[in-house]
Coordinates of C-alpha atoms and ligand atoms in Angstrom, one line a residue:
X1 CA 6.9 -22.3 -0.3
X2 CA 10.0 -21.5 1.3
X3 CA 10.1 -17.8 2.3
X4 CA 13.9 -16.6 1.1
X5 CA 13.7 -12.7 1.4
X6 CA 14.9 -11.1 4.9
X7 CA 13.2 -7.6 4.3
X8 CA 9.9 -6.0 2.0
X9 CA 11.2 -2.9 0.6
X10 CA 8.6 -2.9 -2.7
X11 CA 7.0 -5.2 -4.7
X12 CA 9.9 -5.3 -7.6
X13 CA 11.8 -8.0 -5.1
X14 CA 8.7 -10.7 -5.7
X15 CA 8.3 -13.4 -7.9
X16 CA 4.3 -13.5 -9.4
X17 CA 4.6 -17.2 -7.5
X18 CA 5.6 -15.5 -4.3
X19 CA 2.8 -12.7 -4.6
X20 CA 0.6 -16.0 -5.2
X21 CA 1.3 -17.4 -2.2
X22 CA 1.0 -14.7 -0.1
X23 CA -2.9 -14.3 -1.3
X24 CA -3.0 -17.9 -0.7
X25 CA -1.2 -17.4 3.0
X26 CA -4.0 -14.7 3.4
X27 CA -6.7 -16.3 2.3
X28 CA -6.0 -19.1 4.2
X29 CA -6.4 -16.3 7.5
X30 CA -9.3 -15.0 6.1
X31 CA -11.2 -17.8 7.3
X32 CA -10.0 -16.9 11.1
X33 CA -11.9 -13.5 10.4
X34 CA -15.5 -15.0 10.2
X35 CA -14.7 -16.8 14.0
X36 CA -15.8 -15.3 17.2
X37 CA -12.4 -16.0 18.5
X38 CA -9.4 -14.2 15.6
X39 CA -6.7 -15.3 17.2
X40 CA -4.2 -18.4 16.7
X41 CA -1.0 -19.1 18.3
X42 CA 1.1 -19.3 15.2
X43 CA 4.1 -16.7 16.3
X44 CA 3.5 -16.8 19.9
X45 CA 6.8 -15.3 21.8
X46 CA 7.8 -13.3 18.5
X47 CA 7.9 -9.5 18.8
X48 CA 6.9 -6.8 16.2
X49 CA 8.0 -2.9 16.0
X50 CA 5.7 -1.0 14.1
X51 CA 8.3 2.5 13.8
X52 CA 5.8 4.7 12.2
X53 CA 7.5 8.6 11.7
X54 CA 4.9 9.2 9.3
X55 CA 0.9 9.9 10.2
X56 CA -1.1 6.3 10.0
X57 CA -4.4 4.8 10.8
X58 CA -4.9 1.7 8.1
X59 CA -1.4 0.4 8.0
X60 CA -0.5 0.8 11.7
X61 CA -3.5 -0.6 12.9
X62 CA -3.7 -3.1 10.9
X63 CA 0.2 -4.4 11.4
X64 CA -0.9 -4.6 15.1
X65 CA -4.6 -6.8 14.5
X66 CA -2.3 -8.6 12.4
X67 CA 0.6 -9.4 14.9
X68 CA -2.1 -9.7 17.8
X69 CA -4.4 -12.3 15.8
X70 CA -1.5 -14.5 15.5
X71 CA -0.2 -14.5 19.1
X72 CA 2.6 -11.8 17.8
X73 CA 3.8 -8.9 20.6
X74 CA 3.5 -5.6 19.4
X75 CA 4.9 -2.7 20.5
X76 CA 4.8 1.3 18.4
X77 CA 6.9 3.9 18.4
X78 CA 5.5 6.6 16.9
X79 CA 7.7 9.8 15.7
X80 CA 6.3 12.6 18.1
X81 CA 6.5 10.5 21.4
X82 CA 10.3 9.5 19.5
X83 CA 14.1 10.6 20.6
X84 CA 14.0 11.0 16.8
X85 CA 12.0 14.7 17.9
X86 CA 15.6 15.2 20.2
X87 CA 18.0 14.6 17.1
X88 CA 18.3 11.0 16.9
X89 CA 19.6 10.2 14.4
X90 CA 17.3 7.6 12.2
X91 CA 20.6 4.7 12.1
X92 CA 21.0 4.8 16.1
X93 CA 17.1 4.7 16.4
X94 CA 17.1 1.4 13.9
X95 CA 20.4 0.3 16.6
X96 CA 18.7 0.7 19.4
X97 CA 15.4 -1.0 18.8
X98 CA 17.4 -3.9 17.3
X99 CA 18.9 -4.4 20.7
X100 CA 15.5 -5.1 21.9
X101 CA 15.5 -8.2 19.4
X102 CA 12.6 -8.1 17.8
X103 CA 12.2 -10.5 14.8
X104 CA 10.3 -7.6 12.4
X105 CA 10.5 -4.2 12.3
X106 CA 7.9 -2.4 10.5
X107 CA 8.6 1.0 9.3
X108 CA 7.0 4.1 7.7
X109 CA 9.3 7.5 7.0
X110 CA 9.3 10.4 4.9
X111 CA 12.6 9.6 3.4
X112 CA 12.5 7.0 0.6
X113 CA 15.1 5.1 0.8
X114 CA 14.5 4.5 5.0
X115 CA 13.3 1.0 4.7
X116 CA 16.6 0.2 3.1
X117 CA 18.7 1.8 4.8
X118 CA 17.2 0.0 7.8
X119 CA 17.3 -3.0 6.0
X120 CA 21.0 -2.7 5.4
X121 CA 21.9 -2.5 9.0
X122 CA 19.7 -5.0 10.6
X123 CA 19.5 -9.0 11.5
X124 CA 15.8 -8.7 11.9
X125 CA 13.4 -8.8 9.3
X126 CA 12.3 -5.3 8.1
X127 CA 8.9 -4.2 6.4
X128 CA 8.2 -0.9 4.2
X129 CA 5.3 0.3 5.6
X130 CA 5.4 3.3 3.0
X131 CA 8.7 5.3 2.6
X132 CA 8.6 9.2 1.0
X133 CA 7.0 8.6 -2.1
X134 CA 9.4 5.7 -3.1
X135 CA 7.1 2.7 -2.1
X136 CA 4.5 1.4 -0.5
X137 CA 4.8 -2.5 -0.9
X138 CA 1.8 -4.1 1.5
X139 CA -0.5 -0.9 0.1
X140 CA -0.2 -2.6 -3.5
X141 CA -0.3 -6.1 -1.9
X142 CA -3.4 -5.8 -0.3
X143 CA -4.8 -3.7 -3.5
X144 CA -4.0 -6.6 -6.0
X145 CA -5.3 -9.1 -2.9
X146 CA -8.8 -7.4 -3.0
X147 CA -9.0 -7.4 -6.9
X148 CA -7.7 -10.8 -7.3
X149 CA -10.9 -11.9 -4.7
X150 CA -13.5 -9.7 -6.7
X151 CA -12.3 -11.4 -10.4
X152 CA -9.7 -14.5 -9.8
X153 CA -7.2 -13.3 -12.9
X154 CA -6.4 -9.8 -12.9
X155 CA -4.8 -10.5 -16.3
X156 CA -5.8 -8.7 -18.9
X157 CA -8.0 -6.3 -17.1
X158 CA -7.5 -2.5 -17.4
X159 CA -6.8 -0.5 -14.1
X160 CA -6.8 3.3 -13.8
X161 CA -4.8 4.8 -10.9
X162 CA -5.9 8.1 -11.1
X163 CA -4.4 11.6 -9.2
X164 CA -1.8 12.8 -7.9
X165 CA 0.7 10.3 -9.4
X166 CA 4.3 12.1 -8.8
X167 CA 3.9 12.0 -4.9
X168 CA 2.4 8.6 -4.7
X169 CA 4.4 6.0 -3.4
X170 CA 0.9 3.6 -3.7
X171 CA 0.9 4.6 -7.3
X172 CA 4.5 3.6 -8.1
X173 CA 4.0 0.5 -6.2
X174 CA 0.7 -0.4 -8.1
X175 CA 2.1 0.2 -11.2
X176 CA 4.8 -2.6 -10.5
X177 CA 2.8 -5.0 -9.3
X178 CA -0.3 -4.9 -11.8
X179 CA 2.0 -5.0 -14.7
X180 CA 3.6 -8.2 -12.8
X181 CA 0.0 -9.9 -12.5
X182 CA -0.5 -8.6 -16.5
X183 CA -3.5 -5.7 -15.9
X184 CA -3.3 -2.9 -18.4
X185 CA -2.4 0.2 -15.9
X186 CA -3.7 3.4 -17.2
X187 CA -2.7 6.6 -15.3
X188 CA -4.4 9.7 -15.5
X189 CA -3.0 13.3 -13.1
X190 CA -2.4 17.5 -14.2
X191 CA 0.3 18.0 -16.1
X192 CA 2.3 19.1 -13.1
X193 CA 1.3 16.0 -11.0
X194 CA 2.7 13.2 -13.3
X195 CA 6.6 12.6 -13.2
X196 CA 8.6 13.1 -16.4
X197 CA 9.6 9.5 -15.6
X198 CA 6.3 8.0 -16.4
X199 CA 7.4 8.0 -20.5
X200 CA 9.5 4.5 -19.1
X201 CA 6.8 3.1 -17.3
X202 CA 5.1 0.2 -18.4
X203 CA 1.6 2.6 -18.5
X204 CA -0.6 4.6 -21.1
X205 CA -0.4 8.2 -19.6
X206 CA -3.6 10.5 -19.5
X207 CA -4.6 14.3 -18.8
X208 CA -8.1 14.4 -19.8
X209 CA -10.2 11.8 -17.4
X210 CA -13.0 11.6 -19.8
X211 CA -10.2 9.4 -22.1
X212 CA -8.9 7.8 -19.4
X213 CA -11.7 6.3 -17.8
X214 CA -13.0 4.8 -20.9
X215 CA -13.6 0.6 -20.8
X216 CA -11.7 0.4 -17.4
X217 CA -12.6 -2.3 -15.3
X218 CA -11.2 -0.6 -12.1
X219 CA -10.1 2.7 -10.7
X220 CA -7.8 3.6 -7.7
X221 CA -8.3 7.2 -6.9
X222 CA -5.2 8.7 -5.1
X223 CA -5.2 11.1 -2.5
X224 CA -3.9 14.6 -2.8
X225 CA -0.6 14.6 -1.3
X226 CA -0.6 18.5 -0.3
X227 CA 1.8 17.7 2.6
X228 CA 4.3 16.6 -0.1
X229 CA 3.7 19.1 -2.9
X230 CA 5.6 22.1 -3.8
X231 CA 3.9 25.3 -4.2
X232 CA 2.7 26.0 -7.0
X233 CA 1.7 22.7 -8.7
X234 CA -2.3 23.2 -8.6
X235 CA -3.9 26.5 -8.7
X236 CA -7.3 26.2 -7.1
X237 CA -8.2 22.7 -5.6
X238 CA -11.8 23.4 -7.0
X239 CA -10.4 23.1 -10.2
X240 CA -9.1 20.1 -9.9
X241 CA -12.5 18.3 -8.2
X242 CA -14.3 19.4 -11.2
X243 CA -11.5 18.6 -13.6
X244 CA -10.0 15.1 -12.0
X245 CA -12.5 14.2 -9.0
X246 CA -13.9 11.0 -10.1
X247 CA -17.7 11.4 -10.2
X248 CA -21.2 9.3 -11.6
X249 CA -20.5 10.2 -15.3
X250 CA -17.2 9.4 -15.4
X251 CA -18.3 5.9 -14.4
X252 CA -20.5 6.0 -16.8
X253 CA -18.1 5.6 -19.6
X254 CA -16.3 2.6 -17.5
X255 CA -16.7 -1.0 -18.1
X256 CA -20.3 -1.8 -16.5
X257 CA -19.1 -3.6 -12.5
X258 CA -16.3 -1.3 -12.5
X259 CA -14.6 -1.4 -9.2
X260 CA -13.8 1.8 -7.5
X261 CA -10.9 1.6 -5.3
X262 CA -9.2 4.1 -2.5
X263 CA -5.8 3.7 -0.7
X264 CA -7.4 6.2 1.9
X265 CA -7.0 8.4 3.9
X266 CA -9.8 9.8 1.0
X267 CA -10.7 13.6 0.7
X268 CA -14.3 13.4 -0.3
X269 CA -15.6 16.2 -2.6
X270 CA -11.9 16.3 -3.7
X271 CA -10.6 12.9 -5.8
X272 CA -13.6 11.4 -5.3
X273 CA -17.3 12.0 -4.9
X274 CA -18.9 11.0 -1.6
X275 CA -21.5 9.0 -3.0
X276 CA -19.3 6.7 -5.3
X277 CA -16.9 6.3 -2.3
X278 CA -20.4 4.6 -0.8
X279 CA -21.7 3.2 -3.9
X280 CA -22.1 -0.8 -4.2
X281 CA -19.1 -1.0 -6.6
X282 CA -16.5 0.5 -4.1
X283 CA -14.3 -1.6 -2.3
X284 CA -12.5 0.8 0.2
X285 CA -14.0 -1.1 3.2
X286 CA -12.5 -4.6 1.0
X287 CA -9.5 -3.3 0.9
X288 CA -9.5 -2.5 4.7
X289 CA -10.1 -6.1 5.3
X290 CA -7.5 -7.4 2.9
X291 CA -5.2 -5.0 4.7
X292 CA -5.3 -7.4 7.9
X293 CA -5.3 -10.3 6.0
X294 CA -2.7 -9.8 3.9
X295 CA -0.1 -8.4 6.8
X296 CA -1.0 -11.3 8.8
X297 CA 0.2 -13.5 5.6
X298 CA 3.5 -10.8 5.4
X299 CA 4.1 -11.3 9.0
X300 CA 3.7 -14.9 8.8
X301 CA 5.7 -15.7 6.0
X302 CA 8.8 -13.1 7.2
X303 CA 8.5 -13.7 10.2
X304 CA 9.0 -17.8 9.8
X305 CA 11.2 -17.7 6.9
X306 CA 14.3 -20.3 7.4
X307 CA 15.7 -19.4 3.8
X308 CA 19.1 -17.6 2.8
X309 CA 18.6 -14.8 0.5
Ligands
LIG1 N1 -3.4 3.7 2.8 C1 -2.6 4.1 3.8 O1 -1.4 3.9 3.9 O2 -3.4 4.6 4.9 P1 -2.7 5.1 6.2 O3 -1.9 6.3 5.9 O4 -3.9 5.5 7.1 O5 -1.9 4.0 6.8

């Protein structure tokens, strides 16, 4: 296929064909996993910028096994070792590592609305590597990647994403690109943690888990955003383990093989019991491995592209 988009800012600006061929571009470097040597020289001489102002251990790390197993050069600017922490502004940041040349720049900020406005400004091809709670386009790629490998056809199966919905930028993500591959996306949160905006989402909306969870055929637990939240919006984070961490006899009233899924970083005890994070249905370390994977396919495929958008 030829590649025509410039920049990933979500997963609205795909195709279903183009998702499809980046899990066919991935699987195709899944194979290079299982080799003693991982590396191939496929974009040897290109350069990568992974700009990360936001905390990361999965997507960073895996944007730079995925540059380096294809011969890429990566380099990371992180915000605390940044100009950004003397007042730079974020537009003559983006200015000044174009100047560099790279051919990608791959970017995480608190703002929504950063990848874009990178994106706007730059010849080089830009990546949302999560941005405020706006998006988080590779997150949902490589969630839908690790699903489509467990069943072939997501369509028609019934996904919970269950949490703290309203500051989840893997959640709105999800919710876009399960509904483009045809699951059934059920979301379950508090009151105070679902956005009022949910009533035009293509979703069924829950409070009660019990309800929720009934028949699914996969839940994503999300992580407590506390960094992002407002005072206020959960008294007692007890409460909400006993009342929305996902535990044994909720999965019990799931569809029997239900697959349990985590974006990470996970707070066990809190959305999620420790021993279902370990259990044989979970597929947090899967969806590590897709991580790579899949960015290698991203990297590939933007990083090659000869199209016009
Ligand atoms: N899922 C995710 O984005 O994890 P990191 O914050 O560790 O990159």
């Amino acid at each position: 296929m030829k590649w025509l988009h410039k920049d990933l800012l979500d997963v609205s600006q795909l195709s279903k064909s183009e998702v499809m061929a980046i899990f066919e571009t991935a699987g195709r470097f899944q194979e290079l996993q299982e080799r003693p040597v991982k590396k191939v020289p496929t974009l040897k001489g290109r350069s990568v910028i992974l700009f990360f102002a936001e905390p990361s251990t999965r997507t960073k790390t895996s944007f730079d096994v995925a540059g380096k197993r294809l011969s890429a050069d990566t380099f990371s600017l992180a915000k605390s070792s940044s100009s950004l922490t003397k007042g730079e502004s974020l537009k003559d940041t983006a200015l000044t590592l174009q100047a560099m040349a790279p051919d990608a720049i791959v970017i995480r900020h608190w703002c929504s609305g950063a990848a874009r406005f990178l994106a706007d400004r730059l010849d080089c091809a830009v990546i949302n590597a999560g941005d405020g709670r706006h998006a988080h386009p590779t997150q949902a790629i490589l969630d839908s990647f690790t699903l489509h490998q467990e069943w072939g056809d997501i369509a028609g199966k019934t996904i919970l994403i269950l949490g703290d919905i309203a500051h989840s930028r893997v959640a709105r993500s999800n919710v876009v690109m399960l509904n483009k591959l045809g699951a059934k996306v059920r979301l379950c949160a508090p009151r105070t943690l679902m956005p009022p905006a949910v009533k035009s989402w293509p979703v069924q909306a829950y409070s009660d888990l019990n309800e929720a969870v009934k028949g699914v055929d996969a839940v994503m637990c999300l992580r407590l955003q506390l960094e992002r939240q407002k005072d206020g919006l959960l008294p007692d984070l007890r409460e909400y383990a006993r009342t929305f961490g996902l535990g044994q006899k909720h999965i019990d009233l799931a569809n029997p093989d239900v697959r349990i899924m985590h974006p990470g970083p996970m707070n066990r005890g809190v959305e999620i019991s420790s021993d279902l994070a370990d259990s044989a249905g979970s597929l947090v370390l899967d969806q590590v491995s897709s991580g790579v994977v899949t960015r290698m396919a991203l990297l590939f495929l933007y990083m090659t592209r000869k199209g016009e958008e």
